[in-house]
Amino acid sequence: MRIIITAKNLELTGEFEAFINEKIGGLEKFLSFIEENNNFKKGKNFLEFFVELEKETKHHKKGPIFQVKTKINLPGKTLVASSKNDDLSKALIEVKDEMQQELKKYKAKKSEISIRKERKNRNEA
C-alpha cells in the first residue's frame, strides 16, 4: 500500500508525516484480503491511499480550521472519509476510525458475496 500525502495552506513536517504513515499504515491489515485475492484493477499491483490535509483559512481563530480527507480506490468501490477539527492530529484520528469502519463493511460485503457464489456453485453441481 502506498500513502500519498498532500497539504494545502500548511507545511508538513517530517514528524507529522511519520504520524500519518503510522495511523494510516495501520489500516493495511484490513486490506490484506484484497492483496491475497489479487482483485486489482488492470495494470495495478498495489493500492494507493490518498490523504489530503488542509487548513481552511489563515485568519480563522476558533472552530474547526483543519480538514483531513482520505480516499482509497478498491475493486468495485471508492471509499472516502473526511473530518474537520481544531486539532490536525485529532482530525486525522477521526478519519482513520471512520475509514476503518468503511473497510470493515467493504470486507464483510465482499466475503458475503464470495460465500453466496460458492453456495450457488455447490447447488448447481
PDB file of C-alpha atoms in Angstrom:
ATOM      1  CA  MET A   1       0.000   0.000   0.000  1.00  0.00           C
ATOM      2  CA  ARG A   2       1.295   3.411  -0.937  1.00  0.00           C
ATOM      3  CA  ILE A   3       0.264   6.514   1.022  1.00  0.00           C
ATOM      4  CA  ILE A   4       0.155   9.775  -0.949  1.00  0.00           C
ATOM      5  CA  ILE A   5       0.005  12.878   1.258  1.00  0.00           C
ATOM      6  CA  THR A   6      -0.897  16.382   0.073  1.00  0.00           C
ATOM      7  CA  ALA A   7      -1.079  19.511   2.233  1.00  0.00           C
ATOM      8  CA  LYS A   8      -2.874  22.776   1.442  1.00  0.00           C
ATOM      9  CA  ASN A   9      -2.203  26.043   3.280  1.00  0.00           C
ATOM     10  CA  LEU A  10       0.139  24.403   5.784  1.00  0.00           C
ATOM     11  CA  GLU A  11       3.629  22.961   5.918  1.00  0.00           C
ATOM     12  CA  LEU A  12       4.014  19.274   6.611  1.00  0.00           C
ATOM     13  CA  THR A  13       6.833  18.352   8.989  1.00  0.00           C
ATOM     14  CA  GLY A  14       8.658  15.037   8.840  1.00  0.00           C
ATOM     15  CA  GLU A  15       7.429  14.264  12.335  1.00  0.00           C
ATOM     16  CA  PHE A  16       3.773  14.693  11.365  1.00  0.00           C
ATOM     17  CA  GLU A  17       4.312  12.784   8.122  1.00  0.00           C
ATOM     18  CA  ALA A  18       5.595   9.847  10.199  1.00  0.00           C
ATOM     19  CA  PHE A  19       2.474  10.169  12.394  1.00  0.00           C
ATOM     20  CA  ILE A  20       0.266   9.982   9.287  1.00  0.00           C
ATOM     21  CA  ASN A  21       2.129   6.941   7.976  1.00  0.00           C
ATOM     22  CA  GLU A  22       1.753   5.244  11.366  1.00  0.00           C
ATOM     23  CA  LYS A  23      -2.007   5.894  11.643  1.00  0.00           C
ATOM     24  CA  ILE A  24      -2.982   5.279   8.025  1.00  0.00           C
ATOM     25  CA  GLY A  25      -0.466   2.440   7.637  1.00  0.00           C
ATOM     26  CA  GLY A  26      -2.300   0.629  10.421  1.00  0.00           C
ATOM     27  CA  LEU A  27      -5.277   0.266   8.079  1.00  0.00           C
ATOM     28  CA  GLU A  28      -3.234  -2.015   5.829  1.00  0.00           C
ATOM     29  CA  LYS A  29      -4.225  -5.060   7.880  1.00  0.00           C
ATOM     30  CA  PHE A  30      -7.819  -4.527   6.710  1.00  0.00           C
ATOM     31  CA  LEU A  31      -6.659  -4.659   3.084  1.00  0.00           C
ATOM     32  CA  SER A  32      -4.759  -7.940   3.246  1.00  0.00           C
ATOM     33  CA  PHE A  33      -7.723  -9.921   1.886  1.00  0.00           C
ATOM     34  CA  ILE A  34      -7.636  -7.862  -1.322  1.00  0.00           C
ATOM     35  CA  GLU A  35      -3.937  -8.448  -1.852  1.00  0.00           C
ATOM     36  CA  GLU A  36      -4.381 -12.187  -1.230  1.00  0.00           C
ATOM     37  CA  ASN A  37      -7.166 -12.458  -3.812  1.00  0.00           C
ATOM     38  CA  ASN A  38      -5.343 -10.264  -6.378  1.00  0.00           C
ATOM     39  CA  ASN A  39      -8.507  -8.275  -7.037  1.00  0.00           C
ATOM     40  CA  PHE A  40      -6.577  -5.379  -8.531  1.00  0.00           C
ATOM     41  CA  LYS A  41      -7.578  -3.201 -11.428  1.00  0.00           C
ATOM     42  CA  LYS A  42      -5.917  -3.969 -14.703  1.00  0.00           C
ATOM     43  CA  GLY A  43      -2.272  -2.904 -14.667  1.00  0.00           C
ATOM     44  CA  LYS A  44      -2.104  -2.073 -10.953  1.00  0.00           C
ATOM     45  CA  ASN A  45      -0.391  -4.286  -8.434  1.00  0.00           C
ATOM     46  CA  PHE A  46      -0.739  -2.071  -5.356  1.00  0.00           C
ATOM     47  CA  LEU A  47      -3.257   0.087  -3.535  1.00  0.00           C
ATOM     48  CA  GLU A  48      -2.926   3.860  -3.243  1.00  0.00           C
ATOM     49  CA  PHE A  49      -4.225   5.666  -0.181  1.00  0.00           C
ATOM     50  CA  PHE A  50      -4.700   9.414  -0.676  1.00  0.00           C
ATOM     51  CA  VAL A  51      -4.543  11.720   2.374  1.00  0.00           C
ATOM     52  CA  GLU A  52      -5.299  15.427   1.990  1.00  0.00           C
ATOM     53  CA  LEU A  53      -4.606  17.839   4.858  1.00  0.00           C
ATOM     54  CA  GLU A  54      -5.985  21.346   4.653  1.00  0.00           C
ATOM     55  CA  LYS A  55      -6.038  24.468   6.777  1.00  0.00           C
ATOM     56  CA  GLU A  56      -9.306  26.247   5.989  1.00  0.00           C
ATOM     57  CA  THR A  57      -8.118  29.862   6.287  1.00  0.00           C
ATOM     58  CA  LYS A  58      -5.218  31.739   7.775  1.00  0.00           C
ATOM     59  CA  HIS A  59      -7.388  34.256   9.665  1.00  0.00           C
ATOM     60  CA  HIS A  60      -9.612  31.652  11.334  1.00  0.00           C
ATOM     61  CA  LYS A  61      -9.109  31.638  15.111  1.00  0.00           C
ATOM     62  CA  LYS A  62     -11.892  29.416  16.500  1.00  0.00           C
ATOM     63  CA  GLY A  63     -13.746  26.315  15.430  1.00  0.00           C
ATOM     64  CA  PRO A  64     -12.743  23.539  13.048  1.00  0.00           C
ATOM     65  CA  ILE A  65      -9.965  25.066  10.982  1.00  0.00           C
ATOM     66  CA  PHE A  66      -8.265  21.824   9.901  1.00  0.00           C
ATOM     67  CA  GLN A  67      -9.779  19.353   7.480  1.00  0.00           C
ATOM     68  CA  VAL A  68      -8.490  15.865   6.657  1.00  0.00           C
ATOM     69  CA  LYS A  69      -9.806  13.809   3.734  1.00  0.00           C
ATOM     70  CA  THR A  70      -8.821  10.268   2.826  1.00  0.00           C
ATOM     71  CA  LYS A  71      -9.646   8.248  -0.259  1.00  0.00           C
ATOM     72  CA  ILE A  72      -8.816   4.748  -1.441  1.00  0.00           C
ATOM     73  CA  ASN A  73      -9.857   3.092  -4.692  1.00  0.00           C
ATOM     74  CA  LEU A  74     -10.790  -0.546  -4.165  1.00  0.00           C
ATOM     75  CA  PRO A  75     -12.123  -3.046  -6.689  1.00  0.00           C
ATOM     76  CA  GLY A  76     -15.756  -2.064  -7.226  1.00  0.00           C
ATOM     77  CA  LYS A  77     -15.828   0.864  -4.812  1.00  0.00           C
ATOM     78  CA  THR A  78     -14.090   4.075  -3.756  1.00  0.00           C
ATOM     79  CA  LEU A  79     -14.039   4.732  -0.021  1.00  0.00           C
ATOM     80  CA  VAL A  80     -13.879   8.329   1.233  1.00  0.00           C
ATOM     81  CA  ALA A  81     -13.714   9.711   4.772  1.00  0.00           C
ATOM     82  CA  SER A  82     -13.332  13.286   5.995  1.00  0.00           C
ATOM     83  CA  SER A  83     -13.215  15.199   9.259  1.00  0.00           C
ATOM     84  CA  LYS A  84     -12.939  18.796  10.468  1.00  0.00           C
ATOM     85  CA  ASN A  85     -11.424  19.673  13.814  1.00  0.00           C
ATOM     86  CA  ASP A  86      -9.481  22.415  15.570  1.00  0.00           C
ATOM     87  CA  ASP A  87      -6.560  19.982  16.033  1.00  0.00           C
ATOM     88  CA  LEU A  88      -4.971  18.347  12.993  1.00  0.00           C
ATOM     89  CA  SER A  89      -3.954  15.138  14.765  1.00  0.00           C
ATOM     90  CA  LYS A  90      -7.468  14.676  16.221  1.00  0.00           C
ATOM     91  CA  ALA A  91      -8.964  15.130  12.760  1.00  0.00           C
ATOM     92  CA  LEU A  92      -6.567  12.511  11.381  1.00  0.00           C
ATOM     93  CA  ILE A  93      -7.513  10.019  14.109  1.00  0.00           C
ATOM     94  CA  GLU A  94     -11.238  10.604  13.444  1.00  0.00           C
ATOM     95  CA  VAL A  95     -10.691   9.967   9.730  1.00  0.00           C
ATOM     96  CA  LYS A  96      -8.704   6.815  10.462  1.00  0.00           C
ATOM     97  CA  ASP A  97     -11.514   5.462  12.652  1.00  0.00           C
ATOM     98  CA  GLU A  98     -14.142   6.289  10.027  1.00  0.00           C
ATOM     99  CA  MET A  99     -12.095   4.659   7.255  1.00  0.00           C
ATOM    100  CA  GLN A 100     -11.545   1.589   9.437  1.00  0.00           C
ATOM    101  CA  GLN A 101     -15.328   1.145   9.738  1.00  0.00           C
ATOM    102  CA  GLU A 102     -15.762   1.584   5.974  1.00  0.00           C
ATOM    103  CA  LEU A 103     -13.073  -1.018   5.267  1.00  0.00           C
ATOM    104  CA  LYS A 104     -14.714  -3.488   7.661  1.00  0.00           C
ATOM    105  CA  LYS A 105     -18.069  -3.034   5.876  1.00  0.00           C
ATOM    106  CA  TYR A 106     -16.403  -3.491   2.482  1.00  0.00           C
ATOM    107  CA  LYS A 107     -14.622  -6.651   3.622  1.00  0.00           C
ATOM    108  CA  ALA A 108     -17.831  -8.118   5.088  1.00  0.00           C
ATOM    109  CA  LYS A 109     -19.743  -7.412   1.896  1.00  0.00           C
ATOM    110  CA  LYS A 110     -17.057  -8.972  -0.325  1.00  0.00           C
ATOM    111  CA  SER A 111     -16.850 -12.044   1.929  1.00  0.00           C
ATOM    112  CA  GLU A 112     -20.626 -12.449   1.839  1.00  0.00           C
ATOM    113  CA  ILE A 113     -20.672 -12.247  -1.960  1.00  0.00           C
ATOM    114  CA  SER A 114     -17.963 -14.898  -2.308  1.00  0.00           C
ATOM    115  CA  ILE A 115     -19.812 -17.214   0.111  1.00  0.00           C
ATOM    116  CA  ARG A 116     -23.010 -16.825  -1.946  1.00  0.00           C
ATOM    117  CA  LYS A 117     -21.114 -17.679  -5.136  1.00  0.00           C
ATOM    118  CA  GLU A 118     -19.687 -20.815  -3.523  1.00  0.00           C
ATOM    119  CA  ARG A 119     -23.156 -21.926  -2.365  1.00  0.00           C
ATOM    120  CA  LYS A 120     -24.583 -21.323  -5.818  1.00  0.00           C
ATOM    121  CA  ASN A 121     -21.805 -23.368  -7.432  1.00  0.00           C
ATOM    122  CA  ARG A 122     -22.348 -26.238  -4.959  1.00  0.00           C
ATOM    123  CA  ASN A 123     -26.090 -26.278  -5.606  1.00  0.00           C
ATOM    124  CA  GLU A 124     -25.583 -26.351  -9.378  1.00  0.00           C
ATOM    125  CA  ALA A 125     -23.126 -29.251  -9.211  1.00  0.00           C
TER     126      ALA A 125
END
